[in-house]
């Protein structure tokens, strides 16, 4: 699997796990995440389990749960990237976990952010929820406009 694909899957996985914190989907996300890291041994599983519990407690007691989740997601993305790089055989298991957790999330946590950067006269096309957005780097446009949506 290409590094970009691992990065994208890890982003989706980290976002999903953190989005599930302090929701009814939490136990499914927690158990699935611990199971993923079990390949690194019992000590790693225990550390991941403790970190997940600490993070979920932080989200649960936070005044602004969205802000707490946004702060935690990049760390879980990096953890999952590292795991998938070392154990590419877990790619499908992470995909299954995401698909199991996502529908159980409250509607507000089912909103996803997709970031793409086009530079050096590149063309970037992204699709999310059926909408296709096309951005061109370096295209002539009014100040303040960074891309062209279609």
PDB file of C-alpha atoms in Angstrom:
ATOM      1  CA  UNK A   1       0.000   0.000   0.000  1.00  0.00           C
ATOM      2  CA  UNK A   2       1.342   3.436  -0.917  1.00  0.00           C
ATOM      3  CA  UNK A   3       2.322   5.813   1.893  1.00  0.00           C
ATOM      4  CA  UNK A   4      -0.352   8.311   0.750  1.00  0.00           C
ATOM      5  CA  UNK A   5      -3.010   5.618   1.015  1.00  0.00           C
ATOM      6  CA  UNK A   6      -1.837   4.604   4.466  1.00  0.00           C
ATOM      7  CA  UNK A   7      -1.900   8.250   5.516  1.00  0.00           C
ATOM      8  CA  UNK A   8      -5.452   8.706   4.241  1.00  0.00           C
ATOM      9  CA  UNK A   9      -6.708   5.520   5.890  1.00  0.00           C
ATOM     10  CA  UNK A  10      -4.973   6.417   9.160  1.00  0.00           C
ATOM     11  CA  UNK A  11      -6.599   9.857   9.029  1.00  0.00           C
ATOM     12  CA  UNK A  12     -10.025   8.272   8.595  1.00  0.00           C
ATOM     13  CA  UNK A  13      -9.282   5.771  11.352  1.00  0.00           C
ATOM     14  CA  UNK A  14      -7.961   8.326  13.826  1.00  0.00           C
ATOM     15  CA  UNK A  15     -10.863  10.652  13.145  1.00  0.00           C
ATOM     16  CA  UNK A  16     -13.380   7.839  13.565  1.00  0.00           C
ATOM     17  CA  UNK A  17     -11.898   6.580  16.828  1.00  0.00           C
ATOM     18  CA  UNK A  18     -11.785  10.069  18.332  1.00  0.00           C
ATOM     19  CA  UNK A  19     -15.272  10.914  17.034  1.00  0.00           C
ATOM     20  CA  UNK A  20     -16.597   7.873  18.901  1.00  0.00           C
ATOM     21  CA  UNK A  21     -15.210   9.047  22.253  1.00  0.00           C
ATOM     22  CA  UNK A  22     -17.991   9.945  24.714  1.00  0.00           C
ATOM     23  CA  UNK A  23     -20.676   8.490  22.405  1.00  0.00           C
ATOM     24  CA  UNK A  24     -22.585   5.214  22.269  1.00  0.00           C
ATOM     25  CA  UNK A  25     -20.149   4.033  19.584  1.00  0.00           C
ATOM     26  CA  UNK A  26     -17.214   4.232  21.982  1.00  0.00           C
ATOM     27  CA  UNK A  27     -17.006   0.594  23.134  1.00  0.00           C
ATOM     28  CA  UNK A  28     -16.964  -0.677  19.561  1.00  0.00           C
ATOM     29  CA  UNK A  29     -14.256   1.810  18.580  1.00  0.00           C
ATOM     30  CA  UNK A  30     -12.220   1.158  21.728  1.00  0.00           C
ATOM     31  CA  UNK A  31     -12.303  -2.639  21.443  1.00  0.00           C
ATOM     32  CA  UNK A  32     -11.500  -2.560  17.724  1.00  0.00           C
ATOM     33  CA  UNK A  33      -8.577  -0.191  18.216  1.00  0.00           C
ATOM     34  CA  UNK A  34      -7.098  -2.270  21.049  1.00  0.00           C
ATOM     35  CA  UNK A  35      -7.477  -5.382  18.876  1.00  0.00           C
ATOM     36  CA  UNK A  36      -5.550  -3.670  16.040  1.00  0.00           C
ATOM     37  CA  UNK A  37      -2.608  -2.870  18.307  1.00  0.00           C
ATOM     38  CA  UNK A  38      -2.558  -6.370  19.846  1.00  0.00           C
ATOM     39  CA  UNK A  39      -0.128  -7.442  17.110  1.00  0.00           C
ATOM     40  CA  UNK A  40       2.517  -5.356  18.883  1.00  0.00           C
ATOM     41  CA  UNK A  41       2.191  -7.373  22.069  1.00  0.00           C
ATOM     42  CA  UNK A  42       0.381  -7.255  25.384  1.00  0.00           C
ATOM     43  CA  UNK A  43       2.343  -4.289  26.753  1.00  0.00           C
ATOM     44  CA  UNK A  44       1.471  -2.176  23.708  1.00  0.00           C
ATOM     45  CA  UNK A  45      -2.181  -3.209  23.899  1.00  0.00           C
ATOM     46  CA  UNK A  46      -2.302  -2.173  27.544  1.00  0.00           C
ATOM     47  CA  UNK A  47      -0.708   1.201  26.741  1.00  0.00           C
ATOM     48  CA  UNK A  48      -3.133   1.820  23.873  1.00  0.00           C
ATOM     49  CA  UNK A  49      -6.076   0.820  26.050  1.00  0.00           C
ATOM     50  CA  UNK A  50      -4.975   3.221  28.820  1.00  0.00           C
ATOM     51  CA  UNK A  51      -4.409   6.046  26.344  1.00  0.00           C
ATOM     52  CA  UNK A  52      -7.810   5.492  24.738  1.00  0.00           C
ATOM     53  CA  UNK A  53      -9.490   5.552  28.151  1.00  0.00           C
ATOM     54  CA  UNK A  54      -7.614   8.729  29.170  1.00  0.00           C
ATOM     55  CA  UNK A  55      -8.498  10.432  25.883  1.00  0.00           C
ATOM     56  CA  UNK A  56     -12.167   9.429  26.127  1.00  0.00           C
ATOM     57  CA  UNK A  57     -12.321  10.751  29.697  1.00  0.00           C
ATOM     58  CA  UNK A  58     -10.782  14.032  28.517  1.00  0.00           C
ATOM     59  CA  UNK A  59     -13.405  14.363  25.772  1.00  0.00           C
ATOM     60  CA  UNK A  60     -16.152  13.444  28.226  1.00  0.00           C
ATOM     61  CA  UNK A  61     -15.237  16.163  30.693  1.00  0.00           C
ATOM     62  CA  UNK A  62     -14.398  18.789  28.077  1.00  0.00           C
ATOM     63  CA  UNK A  63     -16.590  21.869  27.739  1.00  0.00           C
ATOM     64  CA  UNK A  64     -15.918  21.859  23.992  1.00  0.00           C
ATOM     65  CA  UNK A  65     -15.892  18.210  22.895  1.00  0.00           C
ATOM     66  CA  UNK A  66     -15.333  19.115  19.234  1.00  0.00           C
ATOM     67  CA  UNK A  67     -12.173  21.020  20.137  1.00  0.00           C
ATOM     68  CA  UNK A  68     -10.957  18.145  22.309  1.00  0.00           C
ATOM     69  CA  UNK A  69     -11.563  15.649  19.516  1.00  0.00           C
ATOM     70  CA  UNK A  70      -9.821  17.889  16.969  1.00  0.00           C
ATOM     71  CA  UNK A  71      -6.765  18.073  19.230  1.00  0.00           C
ATOM     72  CA  UNK A  72      -6.619  14.299  19.752  1.00  0.00           C
ATOM     73  CA  UNK A  73      -7.224  13.101  16.179  1.00  0.00           C
ATOM     74  CA  UNK A  74      -3.744  13.859  14.745  1.00  0.00           C
ATOM     75  CA  UNK A  75      -2.067  11.767  17.447  1.00  0.00           C
ATOM     76  CA  UNK A  76      -4.239   8.772  16.651  1.00  0.00           C
ATOM     77  CA  UNK A  77      -3.638   9.290  12.939  1.00  0.00           C
ATOM     78  CA  UNK A  78       0.121   9.071  13.539  1.00  0.00           C
ATOM     79  CA  UNK A  79      -0.279   5.974  15.728  1.00  0.00           C
ATOM     80  CA  UNK A  80      -2.360   4.250  13.065  1.00  0.00           C
ATOM     81  CA  UNK A  81       0.049   5.293  10.277  1.00  0.00           C
ATOM     82  CA  UNK A  82       2.913   3.744  12.214  1.00  0.00           C
ATOM     83  CA  UNK A  83       0.896   0.584  12.863  1.00  0.00           C
ATOM     84  CA  UNK A  84      -0.144   0.195   9.211  1.00  0.00           C
ATOM     85  CA  UNK A  85       3.387   0.863   7.988  1.00  0.00           C
ATOM     86  CA  UNK A  86       4.709  -1.901  10.244  1.00  0.00           C
ATOM     87  CA  UNK A  87       1.711  -4.202   9.707  1.00  0.00           C
ATOM     88  CA  UNK A  88       0.115  -3.571   6.290  1.00  0.00           C
ATOM     89  CA  UNK A  89      -1.949  -6.731   6.752  1.00  0.00           C
ATOM     90  CA  UNK A  90      -4.130  -4.709   9.178  1.00  0.00           C
ATOM     91  CA  UNK A  91      -5.395  -2.337   6.469  1.00  0.00           C
ATOM     92  CA  UNK A  92      -8.603  -4.276   5.889  1.00  0.00           C
ATOM     93  CA  UNK A  93      -9.219  -4.685   9.618  1.00  0.00           C
ATOM     94  CA  UNK A  94      -8.998  -0.907  10.094  1.00  0.00           C
ATOM     95  CA  UNK A  95     -11.367  -0.354   7.168  1.00  0.00           C
ATOM     96  CA  UNK A  96     -13.874  -2.750   8.740  1.00  0.00           C
ATOM     97  CA  UNK A  97     -13.578  -0.968  12.085  1.00  0.00           C
ATOM     98  CA  UNK A  98     -14.265   2.409  10.447  1.00  0.00           C
ATOM     99  CA  UNK A  99     -17.306   1.003   8.644  1.00  0.00           C
ATOM    100  CA  UNK A 100     -18.646  -0.533  11.884  1.00  0.00           C
ATOM    101  CA  UNK A 101     -18.193   2.621  13.973  1.00  0.00           C
ATOM    102  CA  UNK A 102     -19.169   5.348  11.515  1.00  0.00           C
ATOM    103  CA  UNK A 103     -22.917   4.521  11.274  1.00  0.00           C
ATOM    104  CA  UNK A 104     -23.155   4.322  15.081  1.00  0.00           C
ATOM    105  CA  UNK A 105     -21.825   7.863  15.544  1.00  0.00           C
ATOM    106  CA  UNK A 106     -24.191  10.712  16.327  1.00  0.00           C
ATOM    107  CA  UNK A 107     -24.952  12.723  13.195  1.00  0.00           C
ATOM    108  CA  UNK A 108     -22.619  15.569  14.252  1.00  0.00           C
ATOM    109  CA  UNK A 109     -19.658  13.164  14.437  1.00  0.00           C
ATOM    110  CA  UNK A 110     -20.346  11.810  10.949  1.00  0.00           C
ATOM    111  CA  UNK A 111     -19.089  15.042   9.378  1.00  0.00           C
ATOM    112  CA  UNK A 112     -15.673  14.620   7.795  1.00  0.00           C
ATOM    113  CA  UNK A 113     -13.067  17.132   6.701  1.00  0.00           C
ATOM    114  CA  UNK A 114     -11.014  16.506   3.601  1.00  0.00           C
ATOM    115  CA  UNK A 115      -7.936  18.586   2.888  1.00  0.00           C
ATOM    116  CA  UNK A 116      -6.156  18.655  -0.437  1.00  0.00           C
ATOM    117  CA  UNK A 117      -3.326  20.877  -1.600  1.00  0.00           C
ATOM    118  CA  UNK A 118      -2.594  21.599  -5.257  1.00  0.00           C
ATOM    119  CA  UNK A 119       0.722  23.261  -5.983  1.00  0.00           C
ATOM    120  CA  UNK A 120       3.233  23.714  -8.747  1.00  0.00           C
ATOM    121  CA  UNK A 121       0.496  24.058 -11.394  1.00  0.00           C
ATOM    122  CA  UNK A 122      -1.079  20.749 -10.392  1.00  0.00           C
ATOM    123  CA  UNK A 123      -4.748  19.888 -10.726  1.00  0.00           C
ATOM    124  CA  UNK A 124      -6.476  18.340  -7.713  1.00  0.00           C
ATOM    125  CA  UNK A 125      -9.859  16.614  -7.896  1.00  0.00           C
ATOM    126  CA  UNK A 126     -11.531  15.408  -4.698  1.00  0.00           C
ATOM    127  CA  UNK A 127     -14.830  13.687  -4.065  1.00  0.00           C
ATOM    128  CA  UNK A 128     -16.704  13.656  -0.795  1.00  0.00           C
ATOM    129  CA  UNK A 129     -20.329  12.637  -0.329  1.00  0.00           C
ATOM    130  CA  UNK A 130     -20.917  12.750  -4.065  1.00  0.00           C
ATOM    131  CA  UNK A 131     -19.602  16.286  -4.694  1.00  0.00           C
ATOM    132  CA  UNK A 132     -16.533  16.713  -6.854  1.00  0.00           C
ATOM    133  CA  UNK A 133     -14.352  19.745  -6.130  1.00  0.00           C
ATOM    134  CA  UNK A 134     -11.559  20.723  -8.537  1.00  0.00           C
ATOM    135  CA  UNK A 135      -8.743  23.065  -7.538  1.00  0.00           C
ATOM    136  CA  UNK A 136      -5.963  24.376  -9.721  1.00  0.00           C
ATOM    137  CA  UNK A 137      -2.782  25.776  -8.255  1.00  0.00           C
ATOM    138  CA  UNK A 138      -1.602  29.016  -9.749  1.00  0.00           C
ATOM    139  CA  UNK A 139      -4.830  29.718 -11.662  1.00  0.00           C
ATOM    140  CA  UNK A 140      -5.701  33.385 -12.154  1.00  0.00           C
ATOM    141  CA  UNK A 141      -8.423  34.277  -9.672  1.00  0.00           C
ATOM    142  CA  UNK A 142      -9.437  37.220  -7.512  1.00  0.00           C
ATOM    143  CA  UNK A 143      -7.500  37.812  -4.257  1.00  0.00           C
ATOM    144  CA  UNK A 144      -8.713  35.621  -1.421  1.00  0.00           C
ATOM    145  CA  UNK A 145      -9.997  32.822  -3.713  1.00  0.00           C
ATOM    146  CA  UNK A 146      -7.799  29.753  -3.296  1.00  0.00           C
ATOM    147  CA  UNK A 147      -9.565  27.291  -5.512  1.00  0.00           C
ATOM    148  CA  UNK A 148     -12.355  26.673  -7.961  1.00  0.00           C
ATOM    149  CA  UNK A 149     -15.243  24.448  -6.919  1.00  0.00           C
ATOM    150  CA  UNK A 150     -17.283  22.598  -9.527  1.00  0.00           C
TER     151      UNK A 150
END
